[in-house]
Structures are given as structure tokens and as C-alpha cells.
Tab-separated table of C-alpha atoms and ligand atoms in Angstrom:
chain	number	residue	atom	x	y	z
A	208	MET	CA	194.007	347.816	-54.809
A	209	PRO	CA	197.520	346.973	-53.724
A	210	GLY	CA	200.266	346.985	-56.340
A	211	PRO	CA	201.602	343.753	-57.770
A	212	ALA	CA	203.716	341.595	-55.490
A	213	SER	CA	207.352	342.716	-55.418
A	214	PRO	CA	209.338	340.036	-57.202
A	215	VAL	CA	212.218	338.014	-55.809
A	216	SER	CA	214.859	340.358	-57.136
A	217	HIS	CA	218.610	340.058	-57.501
A	218	PRO	CA	219.052	336.438	-56.483
A	219	PRO	CA	222.656	335.878	-55.405
A	220	GLU	CA	225.126	334.474	-57.924
A	221	LEU	CA	225.253	330.816	-57.069
A	222	ILE	CA	228.326	328.659	-57.276
A	223	GLY	CA	227.281	325.094	-58.124
A	224	ARG	CA	223.893	323.918	-56.798
A	225	ALA	CA	222.479	323.041	-60.222
A	226	ALA	CA	221.090	319.762	-58.857
A	227	GLU	CA	219.410	321.489	-55.891
A	228	MET	CA	217.926	324.185	-58.146
A	229	ALA	CA	216.537	321.516	-60.443
A	230	ALA	CA	215.166	319.597	-57.457
A	231	VAL	CA	213.317	322.675	-56.144
A	232	ARG	CA	211.854	323.316	-59.592
A	233	ARG	CA	210.775	319.686	-59.927
A	234	LEU	CA	209.114	319.662	-56.506
A	235	LEU	CA	207.325	322.921	-57.258
A	236	ASP	CA	205.832	321.269	-60.334
A	237	SER	CA	203.932	318.791	-58.191
A	238	ARG	CA	203.745	320.092	-54.603
A	239	ARG	CA	202.223	323.276	-53.243
A	240	LEU	CA	204.491	323.559	-50.208
A	241	VAL	CA	208.213	322.930	-50.598
A	242	THR	CA	210.522	323.458	-47.616
A	243	VAL	CA	214.260	323.734	-48.116
A	244	THR	CA	216.066	322.585	-44.955
A	245	GLY	CA	219.706	322.184	-43.895
A	246	LEU	CA	222.510	323.245	-41.575
A	247	PRO	CA	222.997	326.865	-40.521
A	248	GLY	CA	224.500	328.812	-43.432
A	249	VAL	CA	224.381	325.875	-45.863
A	250	GLY	CA	222.677	327.974	-48.545
A	251	LYS	CA	218.931	327.435	-48.044
A	252	THR	CA	218.095	331.079	-48.717
A	253	ALA	CA	220.544	331.399	-51.604
A	254	VAL	CA	219.224	328.289	-53.367
A	255	SER	CA	215.575	329.169	-52.715
A	256	MET	CA	215.903	332.739	-53.964
A	257	ALA	CA	217.642	331.609	-57.117
A	258	ALA	CA	215.094	328.843	-57.691
A	259	ALA	CA	212.188	331.235	-57.046
A	260	ALA	CA	213.604	333.807	-59.443
A	261	ALA	CA	213.978	331.108	-62.092
A	262	ALA	CA	210.447	329.772	-61.470
A	263	ALA	CA	208.735	333.175	-61.194
A	264	GLY	CA	207.906	333.264	-64.901
A	265	ASN	CA	205.636	330.227	-64.442
A	266	PHE	CA	203.428	332.180	-62.024
A	267	ALA	CA	201.131	334.848	-63.434
A	268	ASP	CA	201.730	336.962	-60.301
A	269	GLY	CA	205.401	336.094	-59.999
A	270	ALA	CA	207.279	335.234	-56.826
A	271	LEU	CA	207.272	337.219	-53.593
A	272	LEU	CA	210.012	336.997	-50.975
A	273	VAL	CA	209.062	337.526	-47.335
A	274	ARG	CA	212.043	337.568	-44.970
A	275	LEU	CA	211.194	336.437	-41.469
A	276	ASP	CA	214.639	336.437	-39.866
A	277	THR	CA	214.056	339.642	-37.932
A	278	LEU	CA	210.477	338.796	-36.945
A	279	ARG	CA	210.283	337.726	-33.314
A	280	ASP	CA	206.556	338.100	-32.560
A	281	GLU	CA	204.792	335.259	-34.330
A	282	THR	CA	201.420	336.974	-34.063
A	283	LEU	CA	202.763	339.509	-36.560
A	284	LEU	CA	203.386	336.922	-39.280
A	285	PRO	CA	200.299	337.807	-41.396
A	286	HIS	CA	201.073	341.535	-40.968
A	287	THR	CA	204.627	340.973	-42.190
A	288	ILE	CA	203.387	339.275	-45.353
A	289	MET	CA	200.793	341.998	-45.854
A	290	ALA	CA	203.482	344.652	-45.502
A	291	THR	CA	205.567	342.911	-48.187
A	292	LEU	CA	202.467	342.747	-50.395
A	293	GLN	CA	201.929	346.435	-49.609
A	294	VAL	CA	198.422	345.773	-48.295
A	295	PRO	CA	197.475	348.488	-45.797
A	296	ASP	CA	196.843	347.059	-42.327
A	297	ARG	CA	193.672	349.042	-41.560
A	298	PHE	CA	190.860	346.509	-41.641
A	299	THR	CA	188.248	345.398	-39.211
A	300	ARG	CA	188.740	341.780	-40.247
A	301	SER	CA	191.555	339.650	-38.841
A	302	PRO	CA	194.922	339.974	-40.616
A	303	LEU	CA	194.693	336.340	-41.757
A	304	GLU	CA	191.260	336.967	-43.340
A	305	VAL	CA	192.553	340.039	-45.115
A	306	LEU	CA	195.626	338.210	-46.322
A	307	THR	CA	193.560	335.270	-47.529
A	308	SER	CA	191.221	337.514	-49.462
A	309	GLN	CA	194.207	339.299	-51.036
A	310	LEU	CA	195.821	336.056	-52.127
A	311	ARG	CA	192.690	334.046	-53.009
A	312	ASP	CA	192.877	334.630	-56.754
A	313	ARG	CA	196.580	335.119	-57.149
A	314	HIS	CA	198.791	332.711	-58.999
A	315	LEU	CA	201.807	333.426	-56.831
A	316	LEU	CA	204.910	331.734	-55.427
A	317	LEU	CA	205.264	332.947	-51.858
A	318	VAL	CA	208.786	332.491	-50.494
A	319	LEU	CA	208.800	332.386	-46.697
A	320	ASP	CA	212.454	332.741	-45.768
A	321	THR	CA	213.669	331.635	-42.293
A	322	CYS	CA	210.810	329.858	-40.579
A	323	GLU	CA	212.567	327.788	-37.894
A	324	HIS	CA	211.900	330.210	-35.029
A	325	LEU	CA	208.207	330.541	-35.985
A	326	LEU	CA	207.524	326.934	-36.951
A	327	GLY	CA	204.017	326.565	-35.511
A	328	SER	CA	202.796	329.880	-36.895
A	329	CYS	CA	204.337	329.313	-40.308
A	330	ALA	CA	202.792	325.836	-40.445
A	331	GLY	CA	199.349	327.155	-39.456
A	332	LEU	CA	199.545	330.042	-41.892
A	333	ALA	CA	200.751	327.831	-44.743
A	334	MET	CA	197.885	325.398	-44.202
A	335	ALA	CA	195.295	328.168	-44.001
A	336	LEU	CA	196.566	329.967	-47.108
A	337	LEU	CA	197.018	326.846	-49.212
A	338	THR	CA	193.489	325.709	-48.340
A	339	ALA	CA	191.881	329.056	-49.158
A	340	CYS	CA	194.008	330.099	-52.138
A	341	PRO	CA	193.957	327.408	-54.825
A	342	LYS	CA	196.624	328.911	-57.104
A	343	LEU	CA	199.098	329.817	-54.362
A	344	GLN	CA	202.337	327.884	-53.818
A	345	ILE	CA	204.785	328.301	-50.954
A	346	LEU	CA	208.539	327.814	-50.925
A	347	ALA	CA	209.827	327.937	-47.346
A	348	THR	CA	213.348	327.885	-45.919
A	349	SER	CA	213.878	326.559	-42.430
A	350	ARG	CA	216.483	324.729	-40.379
A	351	GLU	CA	213.718	322.207	-39.661
A	352	PRO	CA	210.620	321.222	-41.652
A	353	LEU	CA	207.210	322.789	-40.966
A	354	ARG	CA	205.639	319.331	-40.670
A	355	VAL	CA	202.505	320.227	-42.592
A	356	PRO	CA	200.576	317.532	-44.484
A	357	GLY	CA	201.606	317.522	-48.138
A	358	GLU	CA	204.883	319.361	-47.466
A	359	ALA	CA	207.806	318.307	-49.662
A	360	GLU	CA	211.141	318.675	-47.869
A	361	LEU	CA	214.381	319.213	-49.732
A	362	ALA	CA	217.299	318.802	-47.332
A	363	ILE	CA	220.327	320.455	-48.862
A	364	ARG	CA	223.810	319.234	-48.004
A	365	PRO	CA	227.061	321.202	-47.827
A	366	LEU	CA	228.745	322.216	-51.105
A	367	LEU	CA	230.808	319.882	-53.238
A	368	LEU	CA	234.478	320.447	-52.442
A	369	ARG	CA	235.047	321.902	-55.908
A	370	ASP	CA	232.323	324.508	-55.331
A	371	ALA	CA	233.367	325.189	-51.734
A	372	LEU	CA	236.893	325.954	-52.949
A	373	ALA	CA	235.559	328.157	-55.741
A	374	LEU	CA	233.510	330.087	-53.159
A	375	PHE	CA	236.534	330.497	-50.869
A	376	VAL	CA	238.721	331.750	-53.717
A	377	GLN	CA	235.975	334.064	-54.977
A	378	ARG	CA	235.222	335.609	-51.574
A	379	ALA	CA	238.898	335.994	-50.680
A	380	GLY	CA	239.405	337.647	-54.071
A	381	GLN	CA	236.505	340.038	-53.455
A	382	ALA	CA	238.182	340.994	-50.185
A	383	GLY	CA	241.449	341.669	-52.020
A	384	VAL	CA	243.376	338.438	-51.371
A	385	ALA	CA	244.356	336.256	-54.313
A	386	VAL	CA	244.698	332.588	-53.398
A	387	ALA	CA	247.640	331.477	-55.538
A	388	ALA	CA	247.607	328.122	-57.340
A	389	GLN	CA	250.182	326.635	-54.955
A	390	ASN	CA	247.905	327.444	-51.992
A	391	ARG	CA	244.805	325.790	-53.395
A	392	ALA	CA	245.490	322.574	-51.490
A	393	THR	CA	245.622	324.444	-48.164
A	394	ALA	CA	242.528	326.424	-49.107
A	395	ALA	CA	240.765	323.146	-49.957
A	396	SER	CA	241.710	321.703	-46.576
A	397	ILE	CA	240.233	324.785	-44.904
A	398	CYS	CA	236.998	324.193	-46.821
A	399	VAL	CA	236.968	320.575	-45.632
A	400	GLN	CA	237.665	321.678	-42.044
A	401	LEU	CA	234.661	323.963	-42.355
A	402	ASP	CA	232.516	321.078	-43.607
A	403	LYS	CA	232.086	322.915	-46.918
A	404	LEU	CA	229.497	325.230	-45.373
A	405	PRO	CA	229.139	328.413	-47.438
A	406	LEU	CA	228.596	330.797	-44.523
A	407	ALA	CA	231.652	329.499	-42.669
A	408	ILE	CA	233.692	329.711	-45.871
A	409	GLU	CA	232.608	333.295	-46.526
A	410	LEU	CA	233.452	334.375	-43.005
A	411	ALA	CA	236.798	332.577	-43.112
A	412	ALA	CA	237.707	334.209	-46.427
A	413	GLY	CA	236.808	337.595	-44.956
A	414	GLU	CA	238.888	336.858	-41.885
A	415	LEU	CA	241.818	335.867	-44.070
A	416	ALA	CA	241.661	339.178	-45.864
A	417	ARG	CA	241.287	341.179	-42.662
A	418	ASN	CA	244.355	339.643	-41.124
A	419	GLU	CA	246.397	339.607	-44.292
A	420	ALA	CA	248.136	342.906	-43.645
A	421	ALA	CA	249.141	341.930	-40.116
A	422	ARG	CA	250.253	338.501	-41.240
A	423	ASN	CA	252.311	339.926	-44.080
A	424	GLU	CA	254.300	341.782	-41.494
A	425	ALA	CA	255.198	338.618	-39.623
A	426	ALA	CA	258.622	337.775	-41.005
A	427	GLY	CA	259.094	334.477	-42.751
A	428	ARG	CA	255.402	333.513	-42.999
A	429	THR	CA	254.615	331.973	-46.366
A	430	PRO	CA	251.096	332.204	-47.797
A	431	ALA	CA	250.649	328.521	-46.916
A	432	ASP	CA	251.641	329.325	-43.320
A	433	ARG	CA	249.091	332.081	-43.262
A	434	LEU	CA	246.328	329.780	-44.446
A	435	ALA	CA	247.412	327.291	-41.784
A	436	ASP	CA	247.292	330.109	-39.194
A	437	LEU	CA	243.746	330.754	-40.283
A	438	LEU	CA	242.877	327.106	-39.700
A	439	SER	CA	244.060	327.161	-36.121
A	440	HIS	CA	242.208	330.430	-35.620
A	441	LEU	CA	239.019	328.837	-36.953
A	442	GLU	CA	239.263	325.966	-34.532
A	443	ALA	CA	239.837	328.258	-31.595
A	444	ASP	CA	237.568	331.199	-32.158
A	445	TYR	CA	234.138	331.607	-33.658
A	446	ASP	CA	233.882	335.351	-33.389
A	447	PHE	CA	235.164	336.304	-36.822
A	448	ALA	CA	234.224	339.790	-37.809
A	449	HIS	CA	232.799	340.438	-34.419
A	450	ASP	CA	232.829	343.967	-33.151
A	451	PRO	CA	232.576	343.507	-29.387
A	452	GLY	CA	230.689	346.795	-29.054
A	453	GLN	CA	227.812	345.568	-31.223
A	454	PRO	CA	225.451	342.623	-30.867
A	455	ALA	CA	226.215	340.339	-33.816
A	456	ALA	CA	223.509	339.955	-36.469
A	457	ARG	CA	222.573	336.419	-37.471
A	458	HIS	CA	225.055	336.070	-40.299
A	459	GLN	CA	227.847	338.357	-39.104
A	460	THR	CA	229.513	335.750	-36.977
A	461	LEU	CA	229.361	332.017	-36.781
A	462	ARG	CA	228.554	332.309	-33.119
A	463	ALA	CA	225.417	334.312	-33.925
A	464	ALA	CA	224.363	331.975	-36.753
A	465	ILE	CA	224.755	328.914	-34.555
A	466	GLY	CA	223.505	330.604	-31.400
A	467	TRP	CA	220.240	331.071	-33.272
A	468	SER	CA	219.857	327.276	-33.565
A	469	HIS	CA	220.959	326.889	-29.955
A	470	GLU	CA	218.155	329.151	-28.772
A	471	LEU	CA	215.607	326.925	-30.495
A	472	CYS	CA	216.818	323.745	-28.762
A	473	THR	CA	215.379	322.354	-25.540
A	474	PRO	CA	217.677	322.158	-22.476
A	475	ALA	CA	218.155	318.386	-22.979
A	476	GLU	CA	219.074	318.900	-26.665
A	477	ARG	CA	221.580	321.609	-25.688
A	478	LEU	CA	223.171	319.364	-23.092
A	479	LEU	CA	223.435	316.509	-25.582
A	480	TRP	CA	224.887	318.852	-28.233
A	481	ALA	CA	227.514	320.015	-25.725
A	482	ARG	CA	228.462	316.455	-24.760
A	483	LEU	CA	228.534	315.190	-28.360
A	484	SER	CA	231.118	317.873	-29.131
A	485	VAL	CA	233.818	315.608	-27.652
A	486	PHE	CA	233.474	313.265	-30.651
A	487	ALA	CA	236.174	314.177	-33.137
A	488	GLY	CA	234.556	312.161	-35.930
A	489	PRO	CA	231.361	310.291	-36.827
A	490	PHE	CA	229.504	308.246	-34.226
A	491	ARG	CA	226.502	305.930	-33.899
A	492	LEU	CA	223.701	305.850	-31.350
A	493	PRO	CA	225.371	303.302	-29.017
A	494	ASP	CA	228.574	305.410	-29.070
A	495	ALA	CA	226.620	308.530	-28.164
A	496	GLN	CA	224.905	306.630	-25.358
A	497	ASP	CA	228.187	305.222	-24.089
A	498	VAL	CA	229.788	308.616	-23.820
A	499	CYS	CA	226.890	310.990	-23.134
A	500	THR	CA	224.363	309.096	-20.990
A	501	THR	CA	224.330	310.009	-17.292
A	502	SER	CA	221.656	310.206	-14.633
A	503	GLN	CA	220.947	313.675	-16.055
A	504	LEU	CA	220.542	312.429	-19.631
A	505	SER	CA	219.060	308.950	-20.027
A	506	ASP	CA	219.650	306.537	-22.911
A	507	GLU	CA	216.117	307.307	-24.139
A	508	VAL	CA	216.765	311.040	-24.141
A	509	VAL	CA	220.021	310.493	-26.032
A	510	THR	CA	218.168	308.313	-28.579
A	511	ALA	CA	215.441	310.892	-29.113
A	512	GLY	CA	217.983	313.719	-28.979
A	513	LEU	CA	219.982	312.396	-31.940
A	514	SER	CA	216.860	312.435	-34.109
A	515	LEU	CA	215.732	315.807	-32.856
A	516	LEU	CA	219.128	317.434	-33.332
A	517	THR	CA	219.207	315.983	-36.846
A	518	GLU	CA	215.753	317.391	-37.585
A	519	ARG	CA	216.906	320.759	-36.299
A	520	SER	CA	219.918	320.634	-38.652
A	521	VAL	CA	222.472	320.538	-35.856
A	522	LEU	CA	223.642	316.985	-36.543
A	523	LEU	CA	224.158	315.630	-40.015
A	524	ALA	CA	223.198	312.028	-40.736
A	525	ASP	CA	225.789	310.438	-42.999
A	526	GLU	CA	224.175	309.725	-46.368
A	527	ARG	CA	226.504	306.876	-47.255
A	528	THR	CA	226.675	305.134	-43.873
A	529	PRO	CA	223.176	304.756	-42.444
A	530	GLY	CA	223.055	305.094	-38.668
A	531	GLU	CA	226.132	307.297	-38.552
A	532	TYR	CA	225.936	310.915	-37.429
A	533	PHE	CA	228.395	313.739	-37.227
A	534	LEU	CA	228.523	317.188	-35.717
A	535	PRO	CA	229.878	319.662	-38.308
A	536	VAL	CA	232.994	321.379	-37.039
A	537	ILE	CA	231.443	324.801	-36.545
A	538	LEU	CA	228.657	323.298	-34.465
A	539	ARG	CA	231.176	321.143	-32.622
A	540	GLY	CA	233.215	324.197	-31.658
A	541	TYR	CA	230.082	325.840	-30.311
A	542	GLY	CA	229.254	322.663	-28.394
A	543	ARG	CA	232.750	322.609	-26.865
A	544	GLN	CA	232.267	326.130	-25.621
A	545	MET	CA	228.947	325.125	-24.047
A	546	LEU	CA	230.579	322.105	-22.445
A	547	HIS	CA	233.300	324.325	-21.040
A	548	ARG	CA	230.739	326.728	-19.644
A	549	LEU	CA	228.887	323.827	-18.038
A	550	GLY	CA	232.146	322.796	-16.375
A	551	GLU	CA	231.815	319.333	-17.964
A	552	ASP	CA	234.629	319.376	-20.496
A	553	ALA	CA	237.273	317.518	-18.482
A	554	GLU	CA	234.792	314.803	-17.521
A	555	PHE	CA	233.425	314.213	-21.024
A	556	LYS	CA	236.784	314.440	-22.774
A	557	GLU	CA	237.960	311.739	-20.358
A	558	ARG	CA	234.882	309.608	-21.061
A	559	TYR	CA	235.510	310.000	-24.785
A	560	ARG	CA	239.202	309.082	-24.357
A	561	ARG	CA	238.258	305.950	-22.414
A	562	TRP	CA	235.624	305.068	-25.003
A	563	GLN	CA	238.260	305.388	-27.766
A	564	ASP	CA	240.748	303.281	-25.797
A	565	THR	CA	238.245	300.533	-25.199
A	566	ARG	CA	237.138	300.590	-28.792
A	567	ARG	CA	240.716	300.284	-29.941
A	568	ARG	CA	241.045	297.224	-27.750
A	569	GLY	CA	237.793	295.908	-29.222
A	570	ARG	CA	235.833	295.726	-25.980
A	571	GLY	CA	232.506	297.276	-25.071
A	572	PHE	CA	232.637	300.400	-22.965
A	573	ARG	CA	230.178	301.936	-20.621
A	574	ALA	CA	231.206	304.966	-18.597
A	575	ALA	CA	230.188	304.936	-14.975
A	576	ASN	CA	227.380	307.457	-14.611
B	48	LIG	N1	226.102	328.161	-53.805
B	48	LIG	C1	226.477	329.343	-53.315
B	48	LIG	N2	227.208	330.205	-54.058
B	48	LIG	C2	227.588	331.383	-53.571
B	48	LIG	N3	227.292	331.834	-52.347
B	48	LIG	C3	226.572	331.035	-51.553
B	48	LIG	C4	226.118	329.751	-51.987
B	48	LIG	N4	225.422	329.179	-50.987
B	48	LIG	C5	225.434	330.062	-49.986
B	48	LIG	N5	226.111	331.177	-50.316
B	48	LIG	C6	226.339	332.327	-49.444
B	48	LIG	O1	226.618	331.826	-48.139
B	48	LIG	C7	225.936	332.577	-47.168
B	48	LIG	C8	224.970	331.655	-46.399
B	48	LIG	O2	223.972	331.208	-47.294
B	48	LIG	P1	222.424	331.281	-46.917
B	48	LIG	O3	222.097	332.578	-46.269
B	48	LIG	O4	221.654	330.943	-48.140
B	48	LIG	O5	222.375	330.115	-45.851
B	48	LIG	P2	221.115	329.590	-45.065
B	48	LIG	O6	221.159	328.108	-45.120
B	48	LIG	O7	219.875	330.246	-45.562
B	48	LIG	O8	221.463	330.079	-43.571
B	48	LIG	P3	220.479	330.138	-42.303
B	48	LIG	O9	220.390	328.763	-41.740
B	48	LIG	O10	221.186	331.038	-41.345
B	48	LIG	O11	219.194	330.709	-42.787
B	48	LIG	C9	225.220	333.684	-47.896
B	48	LIG	O12	226.022	334.851	-47.872
B	48	LIG	C10	225.086	333.152	-49.303
B	48	LIG	O13	225.014	334.172	-50.256
B	49	LIG	MG1	218.548	331.462	-44.612
């Protein structure tokens, strides 16, 4: 017999997120599949691990974390779970049958972390396991939902500013840089510039610490200047912490974290993402159509694309202003780089400028395609 499932151990220390933790717990009380979704690096894994660790005591067999971020071959999904369960993979039956028989009687919370690149397989596996194993529950994390009947989705938003700032100060402190009280306002503006996304904040705090020594040497730079320097660096360059000799792992650089979402998009979604990057603020569907529609990208494709990019956690729909979308700054920067590579930046910046001008004058605008 295999040993007991290895528990979700050492969940990260969370800053804030009490409401999200409570929401996961509440959903787990009534639904057998809960999927935590949200932007790249928003904290899906952190929240889910903490919630699973807190909920594990309600499951006789505890909670088991299966990380899927390094799994590329979807046919190996059942094997990966079996390996985490320490079930030997030497059976004549199919891996799914073996897995099902192992889990049939277990009262277990299975945490499937990072499903977006294996959506179809994770959905199929979740349905098969939940049907065959009556006491099993699944908590999944994914940049987009699995779209399985009965799934409860919890879309988590960026941090509250208070918590984003606390994370920035904490991570900078861990890297040896104290953010003094008089610099909190600049640090807060950096958090806002980064859309209060934890991963971006962590990388920025690390970058601040890395460059601190060099910046200290620059005569006359105050700490506030140095934080402002960091801001301009963030807008210009997404390769923090990148060692050019090494391929970047998913969370080592923003480019890698966002490139992961980019890979999962269709060509039309990528093109729309690139063109939308010219918007400096929120926009609505007609605005996106005005600026982005061409013979290559029809109005219909732009309409569908806004929904699809929102489902994929590339765009964020504004909670308070229905119908309004925005592209978080780190995704916008990536989009700008794509637009540049496509050789379309001058054209679409000009279309955006004309759209702004016309809007200021209160007239409708439609760029010539
Ligand atoms: N509330 C929080 N308190 C402290 N650290 C956090 C918090 N939320 C996220 N983090 C940290 O930010 C980083 C990104 O979080 P996490 O890995 O959970 O994001 P994610 O949404 O799962 O990303 P991805 O889309 O790439 O899977 C991690 O290092 C995580 O520990
Ligand atoms: Mg994750």
C-alpha cells in the first residue's frame, strides 16, 4: 500500500487575503471542484496553498499538493499525481484506472496547482476522479477556469494597496533594504504602477536591493530618487533578475511569467493584446474596436478577443465600472514589446493618439483600416 498522501506543507506566509481564504473555505464546504483564477503572479498558488493547509484538518486523508508547472506532456498528468501519491507506476491497467482505484475511498483535498497549460486534460481528469471518488475534492489554480460542470470559480484580484505596500517593504527588507517612512509614498506609487501584483512587487523589491549598492554610489541620489529610478526601470525593462546565460524559469522574471500566458494565446489574441497595449488607461469595447480593428482583425474578433483575454487573465474587467477593461501595466509592457516586434507600434500609437484627440473633441472616431 502506498503511504499517506504528503500534506500541503509550509504554506507561504500570506500578507492580507483573509477574505479570499475565507471564500475558498466557504466554496469548499459546498462544491467539490473549486478553481482559483487570476492574473499572472496575483497569488493564486499562495492563497490556495494557505487555504488548503487550513482546510486539511477537515479531510481524513488531508490535502495533497500536485504542482503541474513543469509538466509539459499532458498524457503524463495521471502519472504525475501518482508520483506525488507515491503510487508505483507498474500496473497493467491504465494510469487513470490505477489513480481512480487509489483515490476511490480517500477523503482527500487534491490541490492541482497551475492547470492553464493543460486545461483539457485537467478538466477531463477532474471530472473522471470526482465521478469515481465520492469523498474527493479538488482545489485547482489556473489562469483560466477548467470549465467543468459544477466548478466554482474564485477569481482573485490584485492586493489591496495596504497589503501590496506591506509586501514591498517586507521583500525589500528581506533583501537588505529598509524602506524608510519618508519613502513609503514613493513605494506605494510603485505598487500602484505594478497594479498591486505580488509577483511584480517581489521582483521589483529584489531589483531595488540588487541595484542599491550601485545607486548609493551615484552622488546626490536620495532614496526617493532611487525609488523613482526603479519606476522608470520597471516601465522600460521586464528582465529583472535575468541572467542572460540561463533560460528564465516561470517566476524568475516577469517576461517569463507573462510569456507563459502569451504562449497559451491564439495568434489573433496575441495580436489584439499587442495592439491594446497602446491604451494608457481603461477602455471599452467600442474604443478597442476603434483603435485595434483592421482588415487583419475584424470587429467580431476584437469583441470575442476582449472576452477571451479576460478569461485567460490577461485583461482585467473593472469591477466597479461594468464594460470597462484594462491591461495591467506588466502585461501592457509585454504587449508593447510584441507590437514593436511586429513593426506596428508607430501605426497603433498614432491611431491611439488620433482616437484620444477625437474623444477630447467629443466626436466619434474610426481609424481608416
Ligand atoms: N498575499 C501574499 N503575501 C505574501 N506573498 C505573496 C502573496 N501573494 C503572492 N505572494 C507571493 O508572490 C509570488 C506570486 O504568487 P503566486 O505564485 O501565488 O502567484 P500565481 O497567481 O500562482 O502565479 P501564476 O499565475 O504564475 O501561477 C509568490 O512568490 C508568492 O509567494
Ligand atoms: Mg501559481
